[in-house]
CSV table of C-alpha atoms in Angstrom, one decimal:
chain,number,residue,atom,x,y,z
A,744,MET,CA,76.2,74.3,129.3
A,745,ASN,CA,75.6,78.0,129.7
A,746,ASN,CA,73.5,79.2,126.7
A,747,LEU,CA,75.4,82.5,126.5
A,748,LEU,CA,78.7,80.6,126.0
A,749,PHE,CA,77.3,78.7,123.0
A,750,LYS,CA,75.5,81.7,121.6
A,751,GLY,CA,78.8,83.7,121.8
A,752,ALA,CA,80.8,80.7,120.4
A,753,ALA,CA,78.3,80.4,117.6
A,754,TYR,CA,78.7,84.1,116.5
A,755,LEU,CA,82.4,84.1,117.0
A,756,THR,CA,83.1,80.8,115.4
A,757,PHE,CA,81.1,81.8,112.3
A,758,ALA,CA,83.0,85.0,112.1
A,759,ASN,CA,86.3,83.3,112.7
A,760,LEU,CA,85.5,80.7,109.9
A,761,ILE,CA,84.9,83.6,107.5
A,762,PHE,CA,88.1,85.4,108.8
A,763,MET,CA,90.1,82.2,108.6
A,764,GLY,CA,88.6,81.3,105.2
A,765,SER,CA,89.5,84.7,103.7
A,766,GLY,CA,93.0,84.4,105.3
A,767,TYR,CA,93.5,81.0,103.7
A,768,ILE,CA,92.4,82.2,100.3
A,769,ILE,CA,94.8,85.2,100.6
A,770,GLN,CA,97.6,82.9,101.5
A,771,ILE,CA,96.8,80.5,98.7
A,772,LEU,CA,96.5,83.3,96.1
A,773,ILE,CA,99.8,84.8,97.2
A,774,GLY,CA,101.4,81.4,97.1
A,775,ARG,CA,100.2,80.9,93.6
A,776,PHE,CA,100.9,84.4,92.3
A,777,PHE,CA,104.4,84.7,93.8
A,778,ASP,CA,107.3,82.3,93.9
A,779,PRO,CA,108.1,80.4,97.2
A,780,ALA,CA,110.9,82.7,98.2
A,781,LEU,CA,108.7,85.8,98.1
A,782,TYR,CA,105.8,83.9,99.7
A,783,GLY,CA,108.2,83.0,102.5
A,784,THR,CA,109.1,86.7,102.9
A,785,PHE,CA,105.4,87.5,103.0
A,786,GLY,CA,104.8,84.9,105.7
A,787,ILE,CA,107.6,86.2,107.9
A,788,VAL,CA,106.4,89.8,107.6
A,789,ILE,CA,102.8,88.9,108.5
A,790,TYR,CA,104.0,86.8,111.4
A,791,LEU,CA,106.2,89.6,112.7
A,792,ILE,CA,103.4,92.2,112.5
A,793,ASN,CA,101.0,89.7,114.1
A,794,LEU,CA,103.5,89.2,117.0
A,795,LEU,CA,103.6,93.0,117.6
A,796,ASN,CA,99.8,93.4,117.2
A,797,THR,CA,99.1,90.7,119.8
A,798,ILE,CA,100.6,93.0,122.4
A,799,LEU,CA,98.0,95.5,121.4
A,800,THR,CA,95.2,93.1,120.4
A,801,SER,CA,95.0,89.8,122.2
A,802,GLY,CA,96.6,91.1,125.4
A,803,PHE,CA,94.6,94.4,125.7
A,804,PHE,CA,91.5,92.6,124.3
A,805,GLN,CA,91.6,90.0,127.1
A,806,GLY,CA,92.5,92.5,129.7
A,807,ILE,CA,89.7,94.9,128.8
A,808,SER,CA,87.2,92.1,128.4
A,809,ARG,CA,88.1,90.5,131.8
A,810,SER,CA,88.0,93.9,133.5
A,811,ILE,CA,84.5,94.7,132.2
A,812,ALA,CA,83.3,91.1,133.1
A,813,GLU,CA,84.5,91.8,136.6
A,814,LYS,CA,82.7,95.2,136.8
A,815,GLU,CA,80.4,95.9,133.9
A,816,THR,CA,79.2,99.2,135.5
A,817,ALA,CA,82.6,100.7,134.8
A,818,ALA,CA,82.6,99.8,131.0
A,819,LYS,CA,82.7,103.4,129.7
A,820,THR,CA,85.5,104.3,132.2
A,821,ILE,CA,87.5,101.2,131.1
A,822,LEU,CA,87.0,102.2,127.4
A,823,ARG,CA,88.3,105.7,128.0
A,824,LYS,CA,91.3,104.7,130.0
A,825,SER,CA,92.2,101.9,127.5
A,826,LEU,CA,92.0,104.3,124.6
A,827,LYS,CA,94.5,106.6,126.3
A,828,ILE,CA,96.9,103.8,126.8
A,829,GLU,CA,96.7,102.6,123.2
A,830,ILE,CA,96.9,106.1,121.6
A,831,ILE,CA,100.1,106.7,123.4
A,832,LEU,CA,101.6,103.2,123.1
A,833,THR,CA,100.8,102.2,119.5
A,834,PRO,CA,102.6,105.0,117.7
A,835,ILE,CA,105.7,104.5,119.8
A,836,ILE,CA,105.8,100.7,119.0
A,837,ALA,CA,105.2,101.4,115.3
A,838,LEU,CA,108.1,103.9,115.2
A,839,ILE,CA,110.5,101.5,116.9
A,840,TYR,CA,109.4,98.6,114.6
A,841,TYR,CA,109.9,100.9,111.6
A,842,GLY,CA,113.4,101.8,112.8
A,843,LEU,CA,114.5,98.2,113.3
A,844,ALA,CA,113.5,97.1,109.8
A,845,ASP,CA,117.0,96.9,108.4
A,846,LEU,CA,118.3,95.0,111.5
A,847,ILE,CA,115.4,92.5,111.4
A,848,SER,CA,115.8,91.8,107.7
A,849,ARG,CA,119.6,91.3,108.1
A,850,GLY,CA,118.8,88.8,110.8
A,851,PHE,CA,116.7,86.8,108.4
A,852,GLY,CA,119.3,87.2,105.6
A,853,ASP,CA,116.6,88.8,103.4
A,854,PRO,CA,117.4,92.5,102.6
A,855,GLN,CA,114.2,93.1,100.6
A,856,MET,CA,112.2,92.3,103.7
A,857,ALA,CA,113.0,95.7,105.3
A,858,TYR,CA,110.8,97.6,102.9
A,859,TYR,CA,107.8,95.4,103.7
A,860,ILE,CA,108.5,95.6,107.4
A,861,ARG,CA,108.4,99.4,107.2
A,862,LEU,CA,105.1,99.4,105.3
A,863,SER,CA,103.5,96.9,107.8
A,864,ALA,CA,104.3,99.3,110.7
A,865,LEU,CA,101.4,101.4,109.6
A,866,LEU,CA,99.0,98.7,110.7
A,867,ILE,CA,100.0,98.8,114.4
A,868,PRO,CA,98.1,101.9,115.5
A,869,LEU,CA,94.9,100.9,113.6
A,870,TYR,CA,94.9,97.4,115.1
A,871,GLY,CA,95.7,98.6,118.6
A,872,ILE,CA,92.9,101.2,118.8
A,873,ARG,CA,90.4,98.9,117.1
A,874,THR,CA,91.1,96.3,119.7
A,875,VAL,CA,89.9,98.5,122.5
A,876,TYR,CA,86.4,98.7,121.0
A,877,ILE,CA,86.3,95.0,120.3
A,878,GLY,CA,87.4,94.2,123.8
A,879,VAL,CA,84.7,96.3,125.3
A,880,LEU,CA,82.1,94.6,123.1
A,881,ASN,CA,83.4,91.2,124.2
A,882,GLY,CA,83.3,92.2,127.9
A,883,LEU,CA,79.7,93.4,127.5
A,884,LYS,CA,79.0,90.0,125.8
A,885,ARG,CA,77.8,91.7,122.6
A,886,PHE,CA,79.2,88.8,120.5
A,887,ASN,CA,77.1,89.5,117.5
A,888,LYS,CA,78.5,93.0,116.9
A,889,GLN,CA,82.0,91.8,117.7
A,890,SER,CA,81.6,89.0,115.1
A,891,LEU,CA,80.3,91.4,112.4
A,892,ILE,CA,83.4,93.6,112.8
A,893,ALA,CA,85.6,90.5,112.1
A,894,ILE,CA,83.5,89.6,109.1
A,895,ILE,CA,83.7,93.1,107.6
A,896,ALA,CA,87.5,93.2,108.1
A,897,ALA,CA,87.9,89.7,106.5
A,898,ILE,CA,85.7,90.4,103.4
A,899,SER,CA,87.1,93.8,102.7
A,900,LYS,CA,90.7,92.6,103.0
A,901,LEU,CA,90.0,89.6,100.7
A,902,VAL,CA,88.3,91.8,98.0
A,903,LEU,CA,91.1,94.3,98.0
A,904,VAL,CA,93.8,91.6,97.8
A,905,VAL,CA,92.1,89.9,94.9
A,906,ILE,CA,91.7,93.2,93.0
A,907,PHE,CA,95.3,94.2,93.6
A,908,LEU,CA,96.6,90.7,92.5
A,909,LEU,CA,94.5,90.8,89.3
A,910,MET,CA,95.9,94.2,88.6
A,911,GLY,CA,99.4,92.7,88.7
A,912,LEU,CA,100.5,94.7,91.7
A,913,ASP,CA,103.4,93.6,94.1
A,914,LEU,CA,103.5,92.7,97.7
A,915,ASP,CA,103.3,96.3,98.9
A,916,ALA,CA,99.8,96.5,97.5
A,917,ILE,CA,98.8,93.5,99.5
A,918,LEU,CA,99.9,95.3,102.7
A,919,LEU,CA,97.9,98.3,101.5
A,920,ALA,CA,94.9,96.0,101.4
A,921,TYR,CA,95.5,95.0,105.0
A,922,PHE,CA,95.7,98.7,106.0
A,923,LEU,CA,92.5,99.7,104.3
A,924,ALA,CA,90.6,96.7,105.6
A,925,ALA,CA,91.8,97.6,109.2
A,926,LEU,CA,90.6,101.2,108.7
A,927,VAL,CA,87.2,100.1,107.6
A,928,SER,CA,86.8,97.7,110.5
A,929,LEU,CA,88.0,100.3,113.0
A,930,ILE,CA,85.3,102.8,111.9
A,931,THR,CA,82.7,100.0,112.2
A,932,ALA,CA,83.9,99.1,115.7
A,933,MET,CA,83.7,102.7,116.8
A,934,SER,CA,80.1,103.0,115.5
A,935,PHE,CA,79.1,99.8,117.3
A,936,THR,CA,80.4,100.7,120.7
A,937,LYS,CA,77.7,102.7,122.3
A,938,ILE,CA,77.6,102.7,126.1
A,939,LYS,CA,74.9,104.8,127.9
A,940,ASN,CA,76.1,104.4,131.4
A,941,GLY,CA,79.2,102.5,132.8
A,942,LEU,CA,80.9,105.4,134.5
A,943,ASP,CA,81.6,103.7,137.8
A,944,HIS,CA,85.2,104.0,139.0
A,945,PHE,CA,87.7,101.4,137.9
A,946,PRO,CA,91.3,101.7,139.1
A,947,GLY,CA,93.6,102.7,136.2
A,948,LYS,CA,96.5,101.0,137.8
A,949,LYS,CA,94.6,97.7,138.0
A,950,LEU,CA,93.5,98.0,134.4
A,951,PHE,CA,97.0,98.8,133.2
A,952,ASN,CA,98.6,95.9,135.2
A,953,THR,CA,96.1,93.4,134.0
A,954,THR,CA,96.3,94.4,130.3
A,955,ILE,CA,100.1,94.6,130.4
A,956,THR,CA,100.5,91.2,132.0
A,957,ILE,CA,98.1,89.6,129.6
A,958,SER,CA,99.8,91.4,126.7
A,959,PHE,CA,103.1,89.8,127.5
A,960,TYR,CA,101.4,86.5,127.5
A,961,ALA,CA,99.5,87.4,124.3
A,962,PHE,CA,102.8,88.4,122.7
A,963,GLY,CA,104.5,85.2,123.9
A,964,PHE,CA,102.0,82.7,122.6
A,965,PRO,CA,102.0,83.7,118.9
A,966,LEU,CA,105.8,84.0,119.3
A,967,LEU,CA,105.8,80.4,120.5
A,968,MET,CA,103.8,79.4,117.4
A,969,SER,CA,106.2,81.2,115.1
A,970,ILE,CA,109.6,80.3,116.5
A,971,ASP,CA,109.8,77.2,114.3
A,972,LEU,CA,109.2,79.3,111.1
A,973,PHE,CA,111.7,81.9,112.2
A,974,LEU,CA,114.4,79.4,112.9
A,975,VAL,CA,113.7,77.5,109.6
A,976,LYS,CA,114.3,80.8,107.8
A,977,TYR,CA,117.5,81.4,109.8
A,978,PHE,CA,119.1,78.0,109.4
A,979,SER,CA,118.0,77.3,105.8
A,980,ASN,CA,120.4,77.8,102.9
A,981,ASN,CA,117.5,77.3,100.6
A,982,GLN,CA,115.2,80.3,100.5
A,983,ASP,CA,112.3,78.1,99.4
A,984,SER,CA,112.4,76.1,102.7
A,985,ALA,CA,110.6,79.0,104.6
A,986,GLY,CA,107.9,79.0,101.9
A,987,TYR,CA,107.4,75.3,102.2
A,988,TYR,CA,107.2,75.4,105.9
A,989,ASN,CA,104.9,78.5,105.8
A,990,SER,CA,102.5,76.5,103.7
A,991,ALA,CA,102.5,73.7,106.3
A,992,THR,CA,101.9,76.2,109.2
A,993,THR,CA,99.2,78.1,107.3
A,994,LEU,CA,97.2,75.0,106.6
A,995,SER,CA,97.7,73.4,110.1
A,996,ARG,CA,96.6,76.6,111.8
A,997,PHE,CA,93.1,75.8,110.7
A,998,LEU,CA,93.0,73.4,113.7
A,999,TYR,CA,94.2,76.2,116.0
A,1000,ILE,CA,91.8,78.9,114.7
A,1001,ILE,CA,88.7,76.7,114.7
A,1002,LEU,CA,88.6,76.9,118.5
A,1003,ALA,CA,88.8,80.6,118.6
A,1004,GLY,CA,85.1,81.1,119.1
A,1005,PHE,CA,85.3,79.0,122.3
A,1006,VAL,CA,88.3,80.8,123.5
A,1007,ILE,CA,86.9,84.3,123.0
A,1008,SER,CA,83.5,83.6,124.5
A,1009,LEU,CA,85.0,81.6,127.4
A,1010,LEU,CA,86.9,84.5,128.9
A,1011,PRO,CA,84.1,86.9,129.9
A,1012,ILE,CA,81.7,84.1,130.9
A,1013,ILE,CA,84.1,82.2,133.1
A,1014,SER,CA,85.4,85.4,134.6
A,1015,GLY,CA,81.9,86.6,135.4
A,1016,TYR,CA,81.1,83.3,137.2
A,1017,TYR,CA,84.4,83.1,139.0
A,1018,TYR,CA,84.2,86.6,140.4
A,1019,LYS,CA,80.6,85.8,141.6
A,1020,ASN,CA,82.0,82.7,143.3
A,1021,LEU,CA,79.9,80.4,141.2
A,1022,ILE,CA,82.6,77.7,141.0
A,1023,GLU,CA,80.3,74.9,140.0
A,1024,LYS,CA,79.2,76.9,136.9
A,1025,VAL,CA,82.9,77.6,136.1
A,1026,ARG,CA,83.7,73.9,136.5
A,1027,GLU,CA,80.9,72.7,134.2
A,1028,ASN,CA,81.6,75.2,131.5
A,1029,ILE,CA,85.3,74.1,131.5
A,1030,LYS,CA,84.3,70.5,131.4
A,1031,GLN,CA,82.1,70.9,128.4
A,1032,ALA,CA,84.5,73.2,126.6
A,1033,ILE,CA,87.2,70.5,126.9
A,1034,ARG,CA,84.9,67.8,125.7
A,1035,LEU,CA,83.7,69.7,122.6
A,1036,SER,CA,87.2,70.9,121.8
A,1037,LEU,CA,88.3,67.2,121.6
A,1038,ILE,CA,85.2,66.2,119.6
A,1039,ILE,CA,86.2,68.8,117.0
A,1040,LEU,CA,90.0,68.4,117.0
A,1041,GLY,CA,90.3,64.6,117.5
A,1042,PRO,CA,89.2,63.4,114.0
A,1043,LEU,CA,90.2,66.5,112.1
A,1044,THR,CA,93.8,66.2,113.3
A,1045,ILE,CA,94.1,62.5,112.4
A,1046,ILE,CA,92.4,62.9,109.0
A,1047,ALA,CA,94.5,66.0,108.1
A,1048,SER,CA,97.7,64.1,108.9
A,1049,LEU,CA,96.8,61.0,106.9
A,1050,THR,CA,95.7,63.0,103.9
A,1051,ALA,CA,98.6,65.5,103.9
A,1052,GLY,CA,99.7,64.2,100.5
A,1053,ASN,CA,96.3,65.2,99.0
A,1054,LEU,CA,95.8,68.5,100.8
A,1055,ILE,CA,99.1,70.2,100.2
A,1056,PRO,CA,99.1,69.9,96.4
A,1057,LEU,CA,95.4,70.6,96.2
A,1058,ILE,CA,95.6,73.8,98.2
A,1059,PHE,CA,99.1,75.1,97.2
A,1060,SER,CA,100.0,73.2,94.0
A,1061,ASP,CA,102.6,70.4,93.5
A,1062,LYS,CA,105.6,72.8,93.9
A,1063,TYR,CA,104.9,72.7,97.7
A,1064,ASN,CA,105.0,68.9,98.0
A,1065,PRO,CA,108.2,69.1,100.1
A,1066,ALA,CA,106.0,70.4,102.9
A,1067,ILE,CA,103.8,67.2,103.0
A,1068,THR,CA,105.7,65.4,105.7
A,1069,SER,CA,106.2,68.4,108.0
A,1070,PHE,CA,102.5,69.2,107.7
A,1071,SER,CA,101.5,65.6,108.6
A,1072,ILE,CA,103.5,66.1,111.9
A,1073,LEU,CA,102.7,69.7,112.5
A,1074,VAL,CA,98.9,69.2,112.6
A,1075,PHE,CA,99.3,67.4,115.9
A,1076,GLY,CA,101.4,70.2,117.3
A,1077,MET,CA,98.9,72.8,116.4
A,1078,SER,CA,96.0,70.8,117.9
A,1079,LEU,CA,97.9,70.5,121.1
A,1080,LEU,CA,98.7,74.2,121.2
A,1081,ALA,CA,95.0,74.9,120.5
A,1082,LEU,CA,94.0,72.9,123.6
A,1083,THR,CA,96.8,74.6,125.5
A,1084,ARG,CA,95.4,78.0,124.5
A,1085,VAL,CA,92.0,77.0,125.8
A,1086,MET,CA,93.5,76.1,129.2
A,1087,MET,CA,95.6,79.3,129.2
A,1088,THR,CA,92.4,81.3,128.7
A,1089,ILE,CA,90.8,79.6,131.6
A,1090,ILE,CA,93.8,80.4,133.7
A,1091,ILE,CA,93.5,84.1,132.8
A,1092,SER,CA,89.7,84.0,133.4
A,1093,ILE,CA,90.2,83.0,137.0
A,1094,GLY,CA,92.6,85.9,137.6
A,1095,GLN,CA,95.9,84.0,137.3
A,1096,GLN,CA,97.3,85.9,134.3
A,1097,LYS,CA,100.8,85.9,135.7
A,1098,MET,CA,100.8,82.1,135.7
A,1099,SER,CA,99.8,82.1,132.0
A,1100,LEU,CA,102.7,84.3,131.3
A,1101,TYR,CA,105.2,82.1,133.3
A,1102,LEU,CA,104.0,79.0,131.5
A,1103,THR,CA,104.3,80.7,128.1
A,1104,ILE,CA,107.9,81.8,128.9
A,1105,MET,CA,108.7,78.2,129.8
A,1106,LEU,CA,107.3,76.9,126.6
A,1107,ILE,CA,109.1,79.6,124.5
A,1108,LEU,CA,112.4,78.5,126.0
A,1109,ALA,CA,111.5,74.8,125.4
A,1110,SER,CA,110.6,75.6,121.8
A,1111,ILE,CA,113.9,77.5,121.1
A,1112,ALA,CA,115.9,74.6,122.5
A,1113,ALA,CA,113.9,71.9,120.6
A,1114,ASN,CA,114.1,73.8,117.3
A,1115,LEU,CA,117.8,74.5,117.7
A,1116,LEU,CA,118.4,70.8,118.3
A,1117,LEU,CA,116.2,69.4,115.5
A,1118,ILE,CA,116.2,71.9,112.6
A,1119,PRO,CA,119.9,71.7,111.7
A,1120,LYS,CA,119.6,67.9,111.6
A,1121,TYR,CA,116.1,67.3,110.2
A,1122,GLY,CA,115.1,70.6,108.5
A,1123,ILE,CA,111.5,71.5,108.3
A,1124,ASN,CA,110.4,68.1,109.7
A,1125,GLY,CA,112.5,68.8,112.8
A,1126,ALA,CA,110.7,72.1,113.2
A,1127,ALA,CA,107.4,70.3,113.1
A,1128,TRP,CA,108.5,67.7,115.7
A,1129,ALA,CA,109.7,70.5,118.0
A,1130,THR,CA,106.4,72.3,117.9
A,1131,THR,CA,104.6,69.0,118.6
A,1132,PHE,CA,106.8,68.4,121.6
A,1133,VAL,CA,106.1,71.8,123.0
A,1134,GLY,CA,102.4,71.3,122.5
A,1135,VAL,CA,102.5,68.2,124.7
A,1136,ILE,CA,104.4,70.0,127.4
A,1137,GLY,CA,102.1,73.1,127.2
A,1138,LEU,CA,98.9,71.1,127.5
A,1139,LEU,CA,100.2,68.9,130.3
A,1140,PHE,CA,101.3,71.8,132.5
A,1141,SER,CA,98.3,74.1,131.8
A,1142,TYR,CA,95.8,71.3,132.4
A,1143,ILE,CA,97.4,70.3,135.7
A,1144,TYR,CA,97.3,73.9,136.9
A,1145,VAL,CA,93.6,74.4,136.1
A,1146,TRP,CA,92.8,71.0,137.6
A,1147,LYS,CA,94.5,72.0,140.9
A,1148,LYS,CA,92.6,75.3,141.0
A,1149,ILE,CA,89.1,74.2,140.0
A,1150,ASN,CA,89.2,70.3,140.3
A,1151,LYS,CA,86.8,67.9,138.5
A,1152,ILE,CA,87.2,69.6,135.1
A,1153,THR,CA,87.2,66.4,132.9
A,1154,ASN,CA,84.8,63.5,132.3
A,1155,TRP,CA,87.5,60.9,131.5
A,1156,ILE,CA,85.0,58.2,130.2
A,1157,SER,CA,83.8,60.7,127.7
A,1158,ILE,CA,87.3,61.6,126.7
A,1159,ILE,CA,88.3,58.0,126.1
A,1160,LYS,CA,85.2,57.4,123.9
A,1161,ILE,CA,86.1,60.5,121.8
A,1162,ILE,CA,89.7,59.2,121.4
A,1163,ILE,CA,88.5,55.7,120.3
A,1164,ALA,CA,86.0,57.2,117.8
A,1165,SER,CA,88.8,59.4,116.4
A,1166,LEU,CA,91.1,56.4,116.0
A,1167,VAL,CA,88.4,54.4,114.3
A,1168,VAL,CA,88.0,57.2,111.7
A,1169,GLY,CA,91.8,57.2,111.3
A,1170,ILE,CA,91.9,53.5,110.6
A,1171,VAL,CA,89.1,53.8,108.0
A,1172,CYS,CA,90.8,56.8,106.4
A,1173,LYS,CA,94.1,54.9,106.1
A,1174,VAL,CA,92.5,51.9,104.5
A,1175,LEU,CA,90.5,54.0,102.0
A,1176,ILE,CA,93.3,56.2,100.9
A,1177,THR,CA,95.5,53.2,100.4
A,1178,GLU,CA,93.0,51.3,98.3
A,1179,LEU,CA,91.2,54.0,96.4
A,1180,ASP,CA,92.1,57.2,94.5
A,1181,PHE,CA,91.2,60.4,96.2
A,1182,SER,CA,93.3,62.8,94.3
A,1183,ASN,CA,92.3,66.4,93.7
A,1184,PHE,CA,88.7,67.3,94.8
A,1185,LYS,CA,87.8,63.6,95.3
A,1186,ILE,CA,89.2,64.1,98.7
A,1187,LEU,CA,86.1,66.0,99.7
A,1188,ALA,CA,84.0,62.9,99.2
A,1189,LEU,CA,86.4,61.0,101.5
A,1190,TYR,CA,86.0,63.7,104.2
A,1191,SER,CA,82.2,63.5,104.0
A,1192,ILE,CA,82.3,59.7,104.5
A,1193,LEU,CA,84.7,60.0,107.4
A,1194,VAL,CA,82.6,62.6,109.2
A,1195,LEU,CA,79.5,60.4,108.8
A,1196,ILE,CA,81.4,57.4,110.3
A,1197,TYR,CA,82.7,59.5,113.1
A,1198,LEU,CA,79.2,60.7,114.1
A,1199,ILE,CA,77.8,57.2,113.9
A,1200,THR,CA,80.6,55.9,116.1
A,1201,LEU,CA,79.9,58.7,118.7
A,1202,VAL,CA,76.2,57.8,118.7
A,1203,MET,CA,77.1,54.1,119.2
A,1204,PHE,CA,79.2,55.1,122.2
A,1205,LYS,CA,76.3,57.2,123.4
A,1206,GLU,CA,78.7,60.2,123.3
A,1207,PHE,CA,76.6,62.1,120.8
A,1208,SER,CA,73.0,62.5,121.9
A,1209,LYS,CA,69.9,64.6,121.3
A,1210,ASN,CA,71.3,67.1,123.8
A,1211,ASP,CA,74.4,67.5,121.7
A,1212,ILE,CA,72.3,68.0,118.6
A,1213,LEU,CA,70.4,70.8,120.3
A,1214,ILE,CA,73.7,72.3,121.5
A,1215,LEU,CA,75.2,72.2,118.0
A,1216,ARG,CA,72.0,73.7,116.6
A,1217,ASN,CA,72.5,76.6,119.0
A,1218,PHE,CA,76.2,76.7,118.2
A,1219,PHE,CA,75.6,77.2,114.4
A,1220,THR,CA,72.4,79.3,114.6
A,1221,GLY,CA,72.9,81.3,117.7
A,1222,LYS,CA,69.4,80.5,118.9
A,1223,ASN,CA,68.5,79.9,122.5
A,1224,ILE,CA,68.2,76.3,123.6
A,1225,ASN,CA,66.1,74.7,126.3
A,1226,LYS,CA,67.6,74.9,129.7
A,1227,LYS,CA,67.6,71.1,129.8
A,1228,THR,CA,70.7,71.3,127.5
A,1229,ASP,CA,72.7,72.8,130.4
A,1230,ILE,CA,74.9,70.4,132.2
């Protein structure tokens, strides 16, 4: 596989693990410091602001990155035009969101939420403008600097949250921590984005159309992942239900976030190959990305589901035990959505961003229908089943579309071996947790044993070779590997 993809994935995965780890610590701390009802309110507010920010982050980020990958000599032109768009757009969106705070809070039946929604509106301009600089760095394949920005944002946010919680401050102080961390990372991003040349012409209309189309997709996909929580909040007579389900979604999103490094580094690399008409390079990068995604997600999904009864109380405490069953279901849905996101990114990379938008709209409608059908009858477990169903549909349709466009994107013998190895680990896990006590931190010993068994099984199937060891070395160190490791 292309060395640059793995080097980028190494930097970005490391950064995302830190970002994700800090996010989990924040979620856990808030879950422990506040009651489930207030924790549920926090979860809704954060998801809402993330939905809005994805219009200005993921969408513009991918649009800017893809545009620069297509024409790197216009990087500075793209930076300037993108900043103009964000500086105009983000304050408008922030004001609209601020004004709708009361209406949104009434919709969720939680009047106190309006105050926190208004505070969170301050984040929108910072996130939007910062995204322009990060998108430029990604398009220029400066993955190390892009990763450092994410790390600075994560660590500064975590430190501030811990300080404010220890001071006994309320939820508004937590949102202040988010704001200050965003400001620090914005200043860092601006200092990192130095472009000497890059003044070639790039059509402003093309840039705008690309970023807007991808922005709608980027808005739609997080919405797709949050519909279940929103409808749980809407239908539930028990305010704690949203908190329980928020704990399940928070923990299960680990499986979604862990592939972020691949997703972010795939976009500029595949776009570059595609616009140079190097289809074989595109095909082989896709093939290996799918394989490695399954190697990571396969065992993690099964193990997380089987040990849900250990994980939920360990991470969130026993008061969140009602979320155990929904979490054991939801991990499969999140893994399927993670794979769907990989395929959607590939679709965008080959210039078919409208199709990614159409597929996302279809999945949103399917999610609404499934949740409306299942939540009233089965509660939070119904929401988890609805998300899993949508994940199956999303992966199926997105994979078929990419296969029709590129063809020969999967080594099926390899995929079957990975599935069998994951099932072997699942069987061993089930036997061990039935016969032995793995409560509290003893579960970490079980995870170590299962990972070792999984690797041995892959080696026996000749699915994990010296080549993969070199690839993983590169993945975790960012070092160059010998060209023989390319497919």
